[in-house]
């Protein structure tokens, strides 16, 4: 089961994503860098902590986008069925009324 996981680094892209996520966990601790007490401003008006948080958010969004593109398609057994609340073609065609 673990060998078939998305996080098993079978390909270099997955290894890079795993490393990026682990790095983001460490970088999330911005108070360790002393940014919370910093009075520095970026471009003369953005506090450095807010700039760091925005950059962190953008990098995290990029990592999630790459994960979405790299993730394999789910197997057919995970698709919705009538019992799970999914609609069939005949029910959708006549408006779902029987």
mmCIF file with all atom_site columns, C-alpha atoms in Angstrom:
data_model
loop_
_atom_site.group_PDB
_atom_site.id
_atom_site.type_symbol
_atom_site.label_atom_id
_atom_site.label_alt_id
_atom_site.label_comp_id
_atom_site.label_asym_id
_atom_site.label_entity_id
_atom_site.label_seq_id
_atom_site.pdbx_PDB_ins_code
_atom_site.Cartn_x
_atom_site.Cartn_y
_atom_site.Cartn_z
_atom_site.occupancy
_atom_site.B_iso_or_equiv
_atom_site.pdbx_formal_charge
_atom_site.auth_seq_id
_atom_site.auth_comp_id
_atom_site.auth_asym_id
_atom_site.auth_atom_id
_atom_site.pdbx_PDB_model_num
ATOM 1  C CA . UNK A 1 1  ? 0.000   0.000  0.000   1.00 0.00 ? 1  UNK A CA 1
ATOM 2  C CA . UNK A 1 2  ? 2.741   2.485  0.844   1.00 0.00 ? 2  UNK A CA 1
ATOM 3  C CA . UNK A 1 3  ? 4.659   1.475  -2.275  1.00 0.00 ? 3  UNK A CA 1
ATOM 4  C CA . UNK A 1 4  ? 1.704   2.611  -4.414  1.00 0.00 ? 4  UNK A CA 1
ATOM 5  C CA . UNK A 1 5  ? 1.330   5.941  -2.616  1.00 0.00 ? 5  UNK A CA 1
ATOM 6  C CA . UNK A 1 6  ? 1.679   9.242  -4.451  1.00 0.00 ? 6  UNK A CA 1
ATOM 7  C CA . UNK A 1 7  ? 4.467   10.167 -2.040  1.00 0.00 ? 7  UNK A CA 1
ATOM 8  C CA . UNK A 1 8  ? 6.634   7.136  -2.849  1.00 0.00 ? 8  UNK A CA 1
ATOM 9  C CA . UNK A 1 9  ? 9.492   8.796  -4.751  1.00 0.00 ? 9  UNK A CA 1
ATOM 10 C CA . UNK A 1 10 ? 9.483   6.525  -7.817  1.00 0.00 ? 10 UNK A CA 1
ATOM 11 C CA . UNK A 1 11 ? 10.072  9.436  -10.198 1.00 0.00 ? 11 UNK A CA 1
ATOM 12 C CA . UNK A 1 12 ? 12.312  12.510 -9.817  1.00 0.00 ? 12 UNK A CA 1
ATOM 13 C CA . UNK A 1 13 ? 9.287   14.826 -9.945  1.00 0.00 ? 13 UNK A CA 1
ATOM 14 C CA . UNK A 1 14 ? 7.687   13.092 -6.967  1.00 0.00 ? 14 UNK A CA 1
ATOM 15 C CA . UNK A 1 15 ? 10.973  13.174 -5.048  1.00 0.00 ? 15 UNK A CA 1
ATOM 16 C CA . UNK A 1 16 ? 11.244  16.902 -5.745  1.00 0.00 ? 16 UNK A CA 1
ATOM 17 C CA . UNK A 1 17 ? 7.647   17.453 -4.593  1.00 0.00 ? 17 UNK A CA 1
ATOM 18 C CA . UNK A 1 18 ? 8.261   15.513 -1.387  1.00 0.00 ? 18 UNK A CA 1
ATOM 19 C CA . UNK A 1 19 ? 11.372  17.595 -0.735  1.00 0.00 ? 19 UNK A CA 1
ATOM 20 C CA . UNK A 1 20 ? 9.476   20.818 -1.484  1.00 0.00 ? 20 UNK A CA 1
ATOM 21 C CA . UNK A 1 21 ? 6.664   19.930 0.920   1.00 0.00 ? 21 UNK A CA 1
ATOM 22 C CA . UNK A 1 22 ? 9.151   19.045 3.668   1.00 0.00 ? 22 UNK A CA 1
ATOM 23 C CA . UNK A 1 23 ? 11.010  22.311 3.030   1.00 0.00 ? 23 UNK A CA 1
ATOM 24 C CA . UNK A 1 24 ? 7.727   24.231 3.243   1.00 0.00 ? 24 UNK A CA 1
ATOM 25 C CA . UNK A 1 25 ? 7.050   22.645 6.637   1.00 0.00 ? 25 UNK A CA 1
ATOM 26 C CA . UNK A 1 26 ? 10.407  23.929 7.888   1.00 0.00 ? 26 UNK A CA 1
ATOM 27 C CA . UNK A 1 27 ? 10.003  27.352 6.229   1.00 0.00 ? 27 UNK A CA 1
ATOM 28 C CA . UNK A 1 28 ? 6.559   27.762 7.789   1.00 0.00 ? 28 UNK A CA 1
ATOM 29 C CA . UNK A 1 29 ? 8.311   28.538 11.084  1.00 0.00 ? 29 UNK A CA 1
ATOM 30 C CA . UNK A 1 30 ? 9.042   32.133 10.084  1.00 0.00 ? 30 UNK A CA 1
ATOM 31 C CA . UNK A 1 31 ? 9.525   33.241 13.684  1.00 0.00 ? 31 UNK A CA 1
ATOM 32 C CA . UNK A 1 32 ? 12.756  31.213 13.712  1.00 0.00 ? 32 UNK A CA 1
ATOM 33 C CA . UNK A 1 33 ? 14.177  33.631 11.135  1.00 0.00 ? 33 UNK A CA 1
ATOM 34 C CA . UNK A 1 34 ? 13.441  36.663 13.318  1.00 0.00 ? 34 UNK A CA 1
ATOM 35 C CA . UNK A 1 35 ? 10.894  38.115 10.912  1.00 0.00 ? 35 UNK A CA 1
ATOM 36 C CA . UNK A 1 36 ? 8.246   38.711 13.556  1.00 0.00 ? 36 UNK A CA 1
ATOM 37 C CA . UNK A 1 37 ? 10.278  41.437 15.265  1.00 0.00 ? 37 UNK A CA 1
ATOM 38 C CA . UNK A 1 38 ? 11.724  42.939 12.101  1.00 0.00 ? 38 UNK A CA 1
ATOM 39 C CA . UNK A 1 39 ? 10.932  46.564 11.288  1.00 0.00 ? 39 UNK A CA 1
ATOM 40 C CA . UNK A 1 40 ? 12.250  46.234 7.720   1.00 0.00 ? 40 UNK A CA 1
ATOM 41 C CA . UNK A 1 41 ? 10.048  47.217 4.798   1.00 0.00 ? 41 UNK A CA 1
ATOM 42 C CA . UNK A 1 42 ? 10.073  45.831 1.273   1.00 0.00 ? 42 UNK A CA 1
ATOM 43 C CA . UNK A 1 43 ? 9.582   48.481 -1.469  1.00 0.00 ? 43 UNK A CA 1
ATOM 44 C CA . UNK A 1 44 ? 9.319   51.010 1.347   1.00 0.00 ? 44 UNK A CA 1
ATOM 45 C CA . UNK A 1 45 ? 5.817   49.993 2.497   1.00 0.00 ? 45 UNK A CA 1
ATOM 46 C CA . UNK A 1 46 ? 5.364   46.188 2.776   1.00 0.00 ? 46 UNK A CA 1
ATOM 47 C CA . UNK A 1 47 ? 6.482   44.733 6.117   1.00 0.00 ? 47 UNK A CA 1
ATOM 48 C CA . UNK A 1 48 ? 8.926   41.885 5.585   1.00 0.00 ? 48 UNK A CA 1
ATOM 49 C CA . UNK A 1 49 ? 6.718   39.380 7.459   1.00 0.00 ? 49 UNK A CA 1
ATOM 50 C CA . UNK A 1 50 ? 3.774   40.031 5.126   1.00 0.00 ? 50 UNK A CA 1
ATOM 51 C CA . UNK A 1 51 ? 6.020   39.794 2.059   1.00 0.00 ? 51 UNK A CA 1
ATOM 52 C CA . UNK A 1 52 ? 7.362   36.476 3.368   1.00 0.00 ? 52 UNK A CA 1
ATOM 53 C CA . UNK A 1 53 ? 3.819   35.180 3.954   1.00 0.00 ? 53 UNK A CA 1
ATOM 54 C CA . UNK A 1 54 ? 2.716   36.181 0.443   1.00 0.00 ? 54 UNK A CA 1
ATOM 55 C CA . UNK A 1 55 ? 5.765   34.506 -1.111  1.00 0.00 ? 55 UNK A CA 1
ATOM 56 C CA . UNK A 1 56 ? 5.134   31.400 1.005   1.00 0.00 ? 56 UNK A CA 1
ATOM 57 C CA . UNK A 1 57 ? 1.510   31.319 -0.177  1.00 0.00 ? 57 UNK A CA 1
ATOM 58 C CA . UNK A 1 58 ? 2.488   31.654 -3.846  1.00 0.00 ? 58 UNK A CA 1
ATOM 59 C CA . UNK A 1 59 ? 5.123   28.926 -3.617  1.00 0.00 ? 59 UNK A CA 1
ATOM 60 C CA . UNK A 1 60 ? 2.660   26.627 -1.826  1.00 0.00 ? 60 UNK A CA 1
ATOM 61 C CA . UNK A 1 61 ? 0.047   27.258 -4.511  1.00 0.00 ? 61 UNK A CA 1
ATOM 62 C CA . UNK A 1 62 ? 2.609   26.399 -7.177  1.00 0.00 ? 62 UNK A CA 1
ATOM 63 C CA . UNK A 1 63 ? 3.483   23.154 -5.394  1.00 0.00 ? 63 UNK A CA 1
ATOM 64 C CA . UNK A 1 64 ? -0.200  22.199 -5.207  1.00 0.00 ? 64 UNK A CA 1
ATOM 65 C CA . UNK A 1 65 ? -0.653  22.941 -8.915  1.00 0.00 ? 65 UNK A CA 1
ATOM 66 C CA . UNK A 1 66 ? 2.285   20.677 -9.794  1.00 0.00 ? 66 UNK A CA 1
ATOM 67 C CA . UNK A 1 67 ? 0.880   17.956 -7.509  1.00 0.00 ? 67 UNK A CA 1
ATOM 68 C CA . UNK A 1 68 ? -2.440  18.169 -9.320  1.00 0.00 ? 68 UNK A CA 1
ATOM 69 C CA . UNK A 1 69 ? -0.733  17.801 -12.690 1.00 0.00 ? 69 UNK A CA 1
ATOM 70 C CA . UNK A 1 70 ? 1.502   14.920 -11.576 1.00 0.00 ? 70 UNK A CA 1
ATOM 71 C CA . UNK A 1 71 ? -1.121  12.948 -9.616  1.00 0.00 ? 71 UNK A CA 1
ATOM 72 C CA . UNK A 1 72 ? -2.266  9.756  -11.306 1.00 0.00 ? 72 UNK A CA 1
ATOM 73 C CA . UNK A 1 73 ? -5.855  9.191  -12.367 1.00 0.00 ? 73 UNK A CA 1
ATOM 74 C CA . UNK A 1 74 ? -7.911  7.394  -9.706  1.00 0.00 ? 74 UNK A CA 1
ATOM 75 C CA . UNK A 1 75 ? -8.734  3.765  -10.437 1.00 0.00 ? 75 UNK A CA 1
ATOM 76 C CA . UNK A 1 76 ? -12.185 2.939  -11.827 1.00 0.00 ? 76 UNK A CA 1
ATOM 77 C CA . UNK A 1 77 ? -13.316 1.438  -8.505  1.00 0.00 ? 77 UNK A CA 1
ATOM 78 C CA . UNK A 1 78 ? -13.196 4.936  -6.923  1.00 0.00 ? 78 UNK A CA 1
ATOM 79 C CA . UNK A 1 79 ? -15.621 6.517  -9.396  1.00 0.00 ? 79 UNK A CA 1
ATOM 80 C CA . UNK A 1 80 ? -19.125 7.403  -8.218  1.00 0.00 ? 80 UNK A CA 1
ATOM 81 C CA . UNK A 1 81 ? -21.831 4.808  -8.659  1.00 0.00 ? 81 UNK A CA 1
ATOM 82 C CA . UNK A 1 82 ? -25.607 4.991  -8.269  1.00 0.00 ? 82 UNK A CA 1
ATOM 83 C CA . UNK A 1 83 ? -25.291 3.712  -4.688  1.00 0.00 ? 83 UNK A CA 1
ATOM 84 C CA . UNK A 1 84 ? -22.777 6.475  -3.914  1.00 0.00 ? 84 UNK A CA 1
ATOM 85 C CA . UNK A 1 85 ? -25.120 9.185  -5.161  1.00 0.00 ? 85 UNK A CA 1
ATOM 86 C CA . UNK A 1 86 ? -23.863 9.404  -8.748  1.00 0.00 ? 86 UNK A CA 1
ATOM 87 C CA . UNK A 1 87 ? -26.399 9.726  -11.565 1.00 0.00 ? 87 UNK A CA 1
ATOM 88 C CA . UNK A 1 88 ? -26.835 7.229  -14.371 1.00 0.00 ? 88 UNK A CA 1
ATOM 89 C CA . UNK A 1 89 ? -27.300 8.292  -17.995 1.00 0.00 ? 89 UNK A CA 1
ATOM 90 C CA . UNK A 1 90 ? -30.996 7.323  -18.100 1.00 0.00 ? 90 UNK A CA 1
ATOM 91 C CA . UNK A 1 91 ? -31.781 9.144  -14.846 1.00 0.00 ? 91 UNK A CA 1
ATOM 92 C CA . UNK A 1 92 ? -29.986 12.262 -16.055 1.00 0.00 ? 92 UNK A CA 1
ATOM 93 C CA . UNK A 1 93 ? -31.694 12.151 -19.458 1.00 0.00 ? 93 UNK A CA 1
ATOM 94 C CA . UNK A 1 94 ? -35.265 12.163 -18.132 1.00 0.00 ? 94 UNK A CA 1
ATOM 95 C CA . UNK A 1 95 ? -34.622 14.623 -15.322 1.00 0.00 ? 95 UNK A CA 1
ATOM 96 C CA . UNK A 1 96 ? -34.219 11.962 -12.635 1.00 0.00 ? 96 UNK A CA 1
ATOM 97 C CA . UNK A 1 97 ? -37.966 11.340 -12.305 1.00 0.00 ? 97 UNK A CA 1
ATOM 98 C CA . UNK A 1 98 ? -39.304 7.785  -12.305 1.00 0.00 ? 98 UNK A CA 1
#
